């Protein structure tokens, strides 16, 4: 096991987790001290509590302004209308007055100063949601399908998502102590110093861990990019079990070939009653075999890549007390959300609303708040494509909701163009400390420009999945997009081509650097060739993969 073999080489994070296994750090006393920021070590502990210390990068030249990002833990992305109201109010009272729907069906607050941090987290807990384990070396928010239009088995899969999320939550009492009671735990007290989480052990996981559930044919949460995936096998609207996927992950670093995006392997089928055992088995394989010396090499994907599928199957069988059966057949065909009003299988209505780059703000924020207040029985469901679905809407309420949204200029039909609908960007500037180039503030404008190119070439209305990130970490899952822009430096992007519509293929680097002003000039000839040479119905990503990239594509780093 990498865990204890070479203790002298453990990464710093391992050392501080071992020293304060409750993860309390000195967070509560720092907040009480009235300072505006945390120490570096507390910044690491803070992540387990769902928060990152950031600073406003737009203001760096005039002095550092510390602010926190806080991420909710919202299993399967489902919120009550009341919880939406609470989040909306918290963004107004403590954040930058926006709610950022994330690529993992959660909500982030940005721009929260130290004084707002504890009240915000406390109020999230009072609304019966949490931030515990939204970040950190633990299992993160668990993804599940939200669209109520495909199969009645969705409810069972959502319930399973919830069960797994709860079963894998860390048990430290520091969370309650800091955020609810406002009390600093005594780190040197024996019970705290010797605390061992029953599942995670004393030092938790070597790195973050991610889980998703998907129901074919819809892969609207990019299941193969997760450490652990459960592909629901549905027969006659009943869940019969799951195909198990292990070892997906996207993070990489420019210039470091030892880091790479990887899609999960599907390693066997098992019955639903073994779900929690299997989830714990895969998580503890990461705990026990993940690399604790190098955080760039610590994700489960490297364990799977280096030790192989047979190793994973044997370990899962042993740890979960099962024998994985051969994979059941399945097929994914789409990654996209259904937008507009649709009928749910139970006869109610749901509305898929496009949220540009996941940022709920201005008129849309006000209108959604009004909807939540007026219609307390509807659900707000967050999609992994950064959109929102309003679900459980009665016939009687549909018109009133439409009217309310339309009055605020929030369209309910024909909401956006196909290119915008199929796009995603990570936040990057000004909040993300790791951003090398703009992303959320850049992509919408770039898509407008590419739309003009497409229209010129007779490709108007053609769906092409386009994603951007401000750095190679992959937060908007660029490495499965048909076109991806991955930030290298301000105004410069690595361009990747060749993903598909179902999220089952990695794309490849096409150009190592393209400058912003050259985007149209570079991409026009490729799109023109596609328009001319494609097979009937062939998508841009498939054509790139089949014809254009061929062997010419350069290596990923
Ligand atoms: Fe991410 C780090 C935002 C989904 C891979 N991610 C960050 C941080 C916290 C930056 C930091 O460490 O200082 C970003 C905060 C930016 C900000 O200002 O808000 C950040 N990640 C996001 C979100 C908000 C992007 C979005 O557009 O919604 C997503 C939050 C999800 C959630 O609710 O939990 C988000 N991040 C992802 C995904 C996609 C996914 O999980 O489906 C990935 C790629 C999949 C994967 O994990 O391999 C992802 N984020 C990373 C990495 C690279 C990890 C690696 O293995 O190397 C980092 C950097 C790190 O962990 O050191 C990172
Ligand atoms: Fe930040 Fe990079 Fe993630 Fe974008 S991809 S949010 S720049 S860490």
PDB file of N, CA and C and ligand atoms in Angstrom, residues 426-428 432 434-435 469-471 473-475, ligand 2:
ATOM      1  N   UNK A 426     -16.046  26.541 -16.766  1.00  0.00           N
ATOM      2  CA  UNK A 426     -15.753  26.611 -15.337  1.00  0.00           C
ATOM      3  C   UNK A 426     -15.700  28.082 -14.935  1.00  0.00           C
ATOM      4  N   UNK A 427     -15.685  28.404 -13.640  1.00  0.00           N
ATOM      5  CA  UNK A 427     -15.662  29.824 -13.244  1.00  0.00           C
ATOM      6  C   UNK A 427     -14.379  30.551 -13.639  1.00  0.00           C
ATOM      7  N   UNK A 428     -13.231  29.947 -13.370  1.00  0.00           N
ATOM      8  CA  UNK A 428     -11.935  30.627 -13.559  1.00  0.00           C
ATOM      9  C   UNK A 428     -11.958  32.047 -12.979  1.00  0.00           C
ATOM     10  N   UNK A 432     -11.268  31.856  -9.158  1.00  0.00           N
ATOM     11  CA  UNK A 432     -10.447  30.654  -9.018  1.00  0.00           C
ATOM     12  C   UNK A 432      -8.960  30.997  -8.993  1.00  0.00           C
ATOM     13  N   UNK A 434      -6.582  29.070  -9.460  1.00  0.00           N
ATOM     14  CA  UNK A 434      -5.790  28.244 -10.371  1.00  0.00           C
ATOM     15  C   UNK A 434      -5.960  28.642 -11.835  1.00  0.00           C
ATOM     16  N   UNK A 435      -6.889  29.545 -12.108  1.00  0.00           N
ATOM     17  CA  UNK A 435      -7.178  29.928 -13.499  1.00  0.00           C
ATOM     18  C   UNK A 435      -5.975  30.573 -14.188  1.00  0.00           C
ATOM     19  N   UNK A 469     -12.299  25.640 -19.990  1.00  0.00           N
ATOM     20  CA  UNK A 469     -11.805  25.752 -18.619  1.00  0.00           C
ATOM     21  C   UNK A 469     -10.613  26.709 -18.623  1.00  0.00           C
ATOM     22  N   UNK A 470     -10.440  27.362 -17.484  1.00  0.00           N
ATOM     23  CA  UNK A 470      -9.362  28.340 -17.398  1.00  0.00           C
ATOM     24  C   UNK A 470      -8.001  27.730 -17.148  1.00  0.00           C
ATOM     25  N   UNK A 471      -7.978  26.418 -16.890  1.00  0.00           N
ATOM     26  CA  UNK A 471      -6.708  25.713 -16.673  1.00  0.00           C
ATOM     27  C   UNK A 471      -6.951  24.238 -16.993  1.00  0.00           C
ATOM     28  N   UNK A 473      -7.228  21.632 -15.204  1.00  0.00           N
ATOM     29  CA  UNK A 473      -7.819  20.747 -14.183  1.00  0.00           C
ATOM     30  C   UNK A 473      -9.117  20.080 -14.622  1.00  0.00           C
ATOM     31  N   UNK A 474      -9.833  20.690 -15.536  1.00  0.00           N
ATOM     32  CA  UNK A 474     -10.964  19.979 -16.150  1.00  0.00           C
ATOM     33  C   UNK A 474     -12.304  20.126 -15.476  1.00  0.00           C
ATOM     34  N   UNK A 475     -12.546  21.243 -14.767  1.00  0.00           N
ATOM     35  CA  UNK A 475     -13.775  21.359 -13.965  1.00  0.00           C
ATOM     36  C   UNK A 475     -15.067  21.366 -14.787  1.00  0.00           C
TER      37      UNK A 475
HETATM   38 FE1  LIG B   2     -10.285  26.872 -11.733  1.00  0.00          FE
HETATM   39 FE2  LIG B   2      -9.048  25.362 -13.501  1.00  0.00          FE
HETATM   40 FE3  LIG B   2     -11.235  24.450 -12.308  1.00  0.00          FE
HETATM   41 FE4  LIG B   2     -11.435  26.373 -14.070  1.00  0.00          FE
HETATM   42  S1  LIG B   2     -10.706  24.283 -14.490  1.00  0.00           S
HETATM   43  S2  LIG B   2     -12.408  26.352 -12.049  1.00  0.00           S
HETATM   44  S3  LIG B   2      -9.575  27.526 -13.773  1.00  0.00           S
HETATM   45  S4  LIG B   2      -9.337  24.891 -11.303  1.00  0.00           S
END
